[in-house]
Amino acid sequence: MVVTGIPGVGKTTVLNELQDLAKQNKFDLVVLNFGTVMNEVMRELGKDLHRDDMRKQNIEVQKKAQELAASEIANRSGHGTTVVDTHMFIRSVSGLWAGLPQNVLTRLNPRLFVLVEADPEQIAARRRSDSDRKRERTMAEDIMFDLQWSRATAAASAVSTGAPVKVIRNDAGRQKQAAQELFQAIRSVMED
Ligand code: AP5
């Protein structure tokens, strides 16, 4: 399973709730954060960076780390359900760059794509409140563009893999409901 959302939409918050739900229901589920694994890979490549500085690196360096991270995540996937916390695209120094290009999709082989979404104004406010992160100050119009680009990229990923796309809203204060919806979607795919 691949869960994506633009920075600040709250996907990690929803995934924390999902892990609690899985535990309560004795459902074997592991969440792996692509950015964390990529950060470890970059460190092994000699680049010890803050996670928000990875996207500012030369694109060829990022591509190499991305592919190695995808292989590492595939290796770490066990018998249960693996959920990968990642992005449909990254605002890199060279432009909008796919988080899940074909070589990554082949390694991850996802059965479901999830897009976590919220209103642009709420995403902007969440970004402002995250003082420990180096988040871009973005206008609601730019956030709207990013939400649309994520959907377009998800459509391309769905066509290339045959896996469905589920859109989940993470509205203010409703992260538990979003996690519940996500849990149901994952269970229904796993039961197929
Ligand atoms: P990553 O770690 O995924 O960074 P991010 O996008 O900034 O994600 P976060 O987890 O920090 O934000 P979030 O949207 O999950 O929001 P959060 O839950 O914190 O990726 C880091 C880097 O790794 C990327 O920049 C890229 O360089 C690289 N990377 C990753 N995947 C890659 C790939 N496939 N290929 C190449 N590079 C890749 O919530 C934000 C705030 O909102 C919090 O304060 C929270 O409390 C609040 N909040 C959340 N939900 C709600 C709610 N319902 N109501 C009210 N407040 C809420």
Coordinates of C-alpha atoms and ligand atoms in Angstrom, one line a residue:
M1 CA 0.0 0.0 0.0
V2 CA 1.2 3.5 -0.8
V3 CA -0.1 6.5 1.2
T4 CA 0.7 9.9 -0.2
G5 CA -0.1 13.5 0.4
I6 CA 1.5 16.8 -0.1
P7 CA 3.6 18.2 2.7
G8 CA 1.6 19.3 5.7
V9 CA -1.6 17.5 4.7
G10 CA -1.2 15.3 7.8
K11 CA -0.5 11.9 6.3
T12 CA 1.9 10.9 9.0
T13 CA -0.7 12.0 11.7
V14 CA -3.3 9.8 10.0
L15 CA -0.8 6.9 9.7
N16 CA -0.1 7.1 13.4
E17 CA -3.8 6.7 14.0
L18 CA -3.9 3.8 11.5
Q19 CA -1.2 2.0 13.5
D20 CA -3.2 2.3 16.7
L21 CA -6.3 1.0 14.9
A22 CA -4.3 -2.0 13.5
K23 CA -3.0 -2.8 16.9
Q24 CA -6.5 -2.7 18.5
N25 CA -7.8 -5.0 15.7
K26 CA -4.7 -7.3 15.9
F27 CA -4.1 -6.6 12.2
D28 CA -0.5 -7.2 11.1
L29 CA 0.5 -3.8 9.6
V30 CA 3.8 -1.9 9.4
V31 CA 4.3 1.7 8.2
L32 CA 7.6 2.6 6.5
N33 CA 8.4 6.2 5.8
F34 CA 10.1 6.6 2.4
G35 CA 11.8 9.8 3.4
T36 CA 13.3 8.3 6.5
V37 CA 14.7 5.3 4.6
M38 CA 16.0 7.7 1.8
N39 CA 17.6 9.8 4.5
E40 CA 19.4 6.7 5.8
V41 CA 20.5 5.8 2.3
M42 CA 21.8 9.3 1.6
R43 CA 23.8 9.2 4.9
E44 CA 25.4 6.0 3.6
L45 CA 26.2 7.8 0.3
G46 CA 28.0 10.4 2.4
K47 CA 25.3 13.0 2.6
D48 CA 24.1 13.6 6.1
L49 CA 21.2 15.9 5.6
H50 CA 18.0 17.3 7.3
R51 CA 15.1 15.5 5.7
D52 CA 13.8 18.8 4.2
D53 CA 17.1 19.4 2.5
M54 CA 17.1 16.1 0.5
R55 CA 14.8 17.6 -2.2
K56 CA 17.3 20.4 -2.7
Q57 CA 20.1 18.0 -3.8
N58 CA 21.2 17.4 -7.4
I59 CA 18.5 15.3 -9.0
E60 CA 20.8 12.5 -10.0
V61 CA 21.9 12.0 -6.4
Q62 CA 18.2 11.9 -5.4
K63 CA 17.4 9.4 -8.1
K64 CA 20.1 7.1 -6.9
A65 CA 18.9 7.4 -3.3
Q66 CA 15.3 7.0 -4.3
E67 CA 16.0 3.7 -6.1
L68 CA 18.1 2.3 -3.2
A69 CA 15.4 3.4 -0.7
A70 CA 12.7 1.6 -2.7
S71 CA 14.8 -1.6 -2.8
E72 CA 15.5 -1.3 1.0
I73 CA 11.7 -0.9 1.7
A74 CA 10.9 -3.9 -0.5
N75 CA 13.5 -5.9 1.5
R76 CA 12.0 -4.7 4.8
S77 CA 8.4 -5.7 3.9
G78 CA 7.4 -8.7 5.9
H79 CA 4.4 -11.1 5.9
G80 CA 1.8 -8.6 7.0
T81 CA 0.6 -5.4 5.3
T82 CA 3.3 -2.8 4.5
V83 CA 2.2 0.8 4.2
V84 CA 4.7 3.2 2.6
D85 CA 4.3 6.8 3.6
T86 CA 5.6 8.9 0.6
H87 CA 4.8 11.4 -2.1
M88 CA 3.3 11.4 -5.6
F89 CA 5.8 14.0 -6.5
I90 CA 8.6 16.1 -5.0
R91 CA 9.3 19.8 -5.7
S92 CA 12.9 19.3 -6.6
V93 CA 15.5 21.8 -7.7
S94 CA 15.0 20.6 -11.3
G95 CA 11.2 20.7 -11.2
L96 CA 8.3 18.5 -10.3
W97 CA 9.8 15.0 -9.9
A98 CA 7.9 11.8 -9.5
G99 CA 8.1 10.1 -6.1
L100 CA 6.9 6.9 -7.7
P101 CA 8.6 6.5 -11.1
Q102 CA 8.4 3.1 -12.8
N103 CA 11.6 1.7 -11.3
V104 CA 10.2 2.5 -7.8
L105 CA 6.8 1.1 -8.6
T106 CA 8.3 -2.1 -9.8
R107 CA 10.1 -2.5 -6.5
L108 CA 7.2 -1.6 -4.3
N109 CA 4.5 -3.3 -6.3
P110 CA 1.6 -1.5 -4.5
R111 CA -1.9 -2.9 -4.4
L112 CA -3.5 0.4 -3.5
F113 CA -2.6 4.1 -3.8
V114 CA -4.1 6.5 -1.3
L115 CA -4.2 10.3 -1.6
V116 CA -4.6 12.1 1.7
E117 CA -6.2 15.5 1.0
A118 CA -7.5 18.5 3.0
D119 CA -8.5 22.1 2.1
P120 CA -5.6 24.2 0.8
E121 CA -6.1 26.8 3.6
Q122 CA -5.9 24.1 6.3
I123 CA -2.7 22.7 4.7
A124 CA -1.1 26.2 4.7
A125 CA -2.0 26.6 8.3
R126 CA -0.6 23.2 9.3
R127 CA 2.6 24.0 7.5
R128 CA 2.9 27.3 9.4
S129 CA 2.4 25.5 12.7
D130 CA 5.2 22.9 12.1
S131 CA 8.0 25.0 13.6
D132 CA 10.4 22.0 13.6
R133 CA 10.2 21.6 9.9
K134 CA 11.7 23.6 7.0
R135 CA 8.5 24.0 5.1
E136 CA 8.0 26.2 2.2
R137 CA 5.6 29.2 2.8
T138 CA 3.0 28.5 0.1
M139 CA -0.1 30.3 -1.0
A140 CA -3.4 28.4 -1.1
E141 CA -3.4 28.6 -5.0
D142 CA 0.0 26.8 -5.1
I143 CA -1.3 24.2 -2.7
M144 CA -4.3 23.7 -5.0
F145 CA -2.0 23.1 -7.9
D146 CA 0.0 20.6 -5.9
L147 CA -3.2 18.7 -4.9
Q148 CA -4.2 18.5 -8.6
W149 CA -0.7 17.4 -9.7
S150 CA -0.8 14.7 -7.1
R151 CA -4.1 13.4 -8.5
A152 CA -2.7 13.5 -12.1
T153 CA 0.3 11.6 -11.0
A154 CA -1.8 9.1 -9.1
A155 CA -3.8 8.5 -12.2
A156 CA -0.6 7.7 -14.1
S157 CA 0.5 5.3 -11.4
A158 CA -2.9 3.6 -11.4
V159 CA -2.7 3.1 -15.2
S160 CA 0.8 1.7 -15.1
T161 CA 0.2 -0.7 -12.2
G162 CA -3.5 -1.6 -12.4
A163 CA -3.9 -0.7 -8.6
P164 CA -6.8 1.5 -7.6
V165 CA -6.6 5.0 -6.1
K166 CA -8.5 6.0 -2.9
V167 CA -8.9 9.7 -1.9
I168 CA -9.2 10.3 1.8
R169 CA -10.0 13.6 3.4
N170 CA -8.1 14.6 6.6
D171 CA -10.3 17.5 7.7
A172 CA -9.6 19.6 10.8
G173 CA -9.7 17.4 13.9
R174 CA -10.9 14.4 11.9
Q175 CA -7.7 12.4 11.7
K176 CA -9.3 9.4 13.5
Q177 CA -12.1 9.2 10.9
A178 CA -9.6 9.5 8.1
A179 CA -7.6 6.6 9.6
Q180 CA -10.7 4.5 10.0
E181 CA -11.6 5.1 6.3
L182 CA -8.0 4.2 5.4
F183 CA -8.1 1.0 7.5
Q184 CA -11.3 -0.1 5.8
A185 CA -9.8 0.5 2.4
I186 CA -6.7 -1.5 3.2
R187 CA -8.7 -4.4 4.7
S188 CA -10.9 -4.6 1.7
V189 CA -7.9 -4.7 -0.7
M190 CA -6.2 -7.4 1.5
E191 CA -9.3 -9.5 1.6
D192 CA -9.6 -9.6 -2.3
Ligands
AP5_1 P1 8.2 13.3 4.5 O1 8.8 13.0 5.8 O2 7.1 12.5 4.0 O3 7.9 14.9 4.6 P2 6.5 15.7 4.6 O4 5.8 15.6 3.3 O5 6.9 17.0 5.0 O6 5.6 14.8 5.5 P3 5.3 15.0 7.0 O7 5.3 13.6 7.4 O8 6.3 15.9 7.7 O9 4.0 15.8 6.8 P4 2.6 15.3 6.7 O10 1.9 15.8 5.6 O11 2.6 13.8 6.9 O12 1.9 16.1 7.9 P5 1.9 15.8 9.5 O13 1.2 14.5 9.8 O14 3.3 16.0 10.1 O15 9.3 13.4 3.3 C1 10.5 14.0 3.6 C2 11.3 14.1 2.3 O16 11.6 12.8 1.8 C3 10.6 14.7 1.1 O17 10.6 16.1 1.1 C4 11.5 14.2 0.0 O18 12.6 14.9 -0.2 C5 11.8 12.8 0.4 N1 10.9 11.7 -0.2 C6 9.8 11.1 0.4 N2 9.3 10.2 -0.4 C7 10.1 10.3 -1.6 C8 10.0 9.5 -2.8 N3 9.1 8.6 -3.1 N4 11.0 9.8 -3.7 C9 11.9 10.8 -3.5 N5 12.0 11.5 -2.4 C10 11.1 11.2 -1.4 O19 1.0 16.9 9.9 C11 1.3 18.3 9.7 C12 0.6 19.1 10.9 O20 -0.8 19.1 10.7 C13 1.0 18.6 12.3 O21 1.2 19.7 13.1 C14 -0.3 17.9 12.7 O22 -0.5 17.9 14.1 C15 -1.4 18.7 11.9 N6 -2.5 17.9 11.6 C16 -2.5 16.7 10.9 N7 -3.8 16.2 10.7 C17 -4.6 17.1 11.3 C18 -6.0 17.2 11.4 N8 -6.9 16.3 10.9 N9 -6.6 18.3 12.1 C19 -5.7 19.3 12.6 N10 -4.4 19.2 12.5 C20 -3.8 18.2 11.8

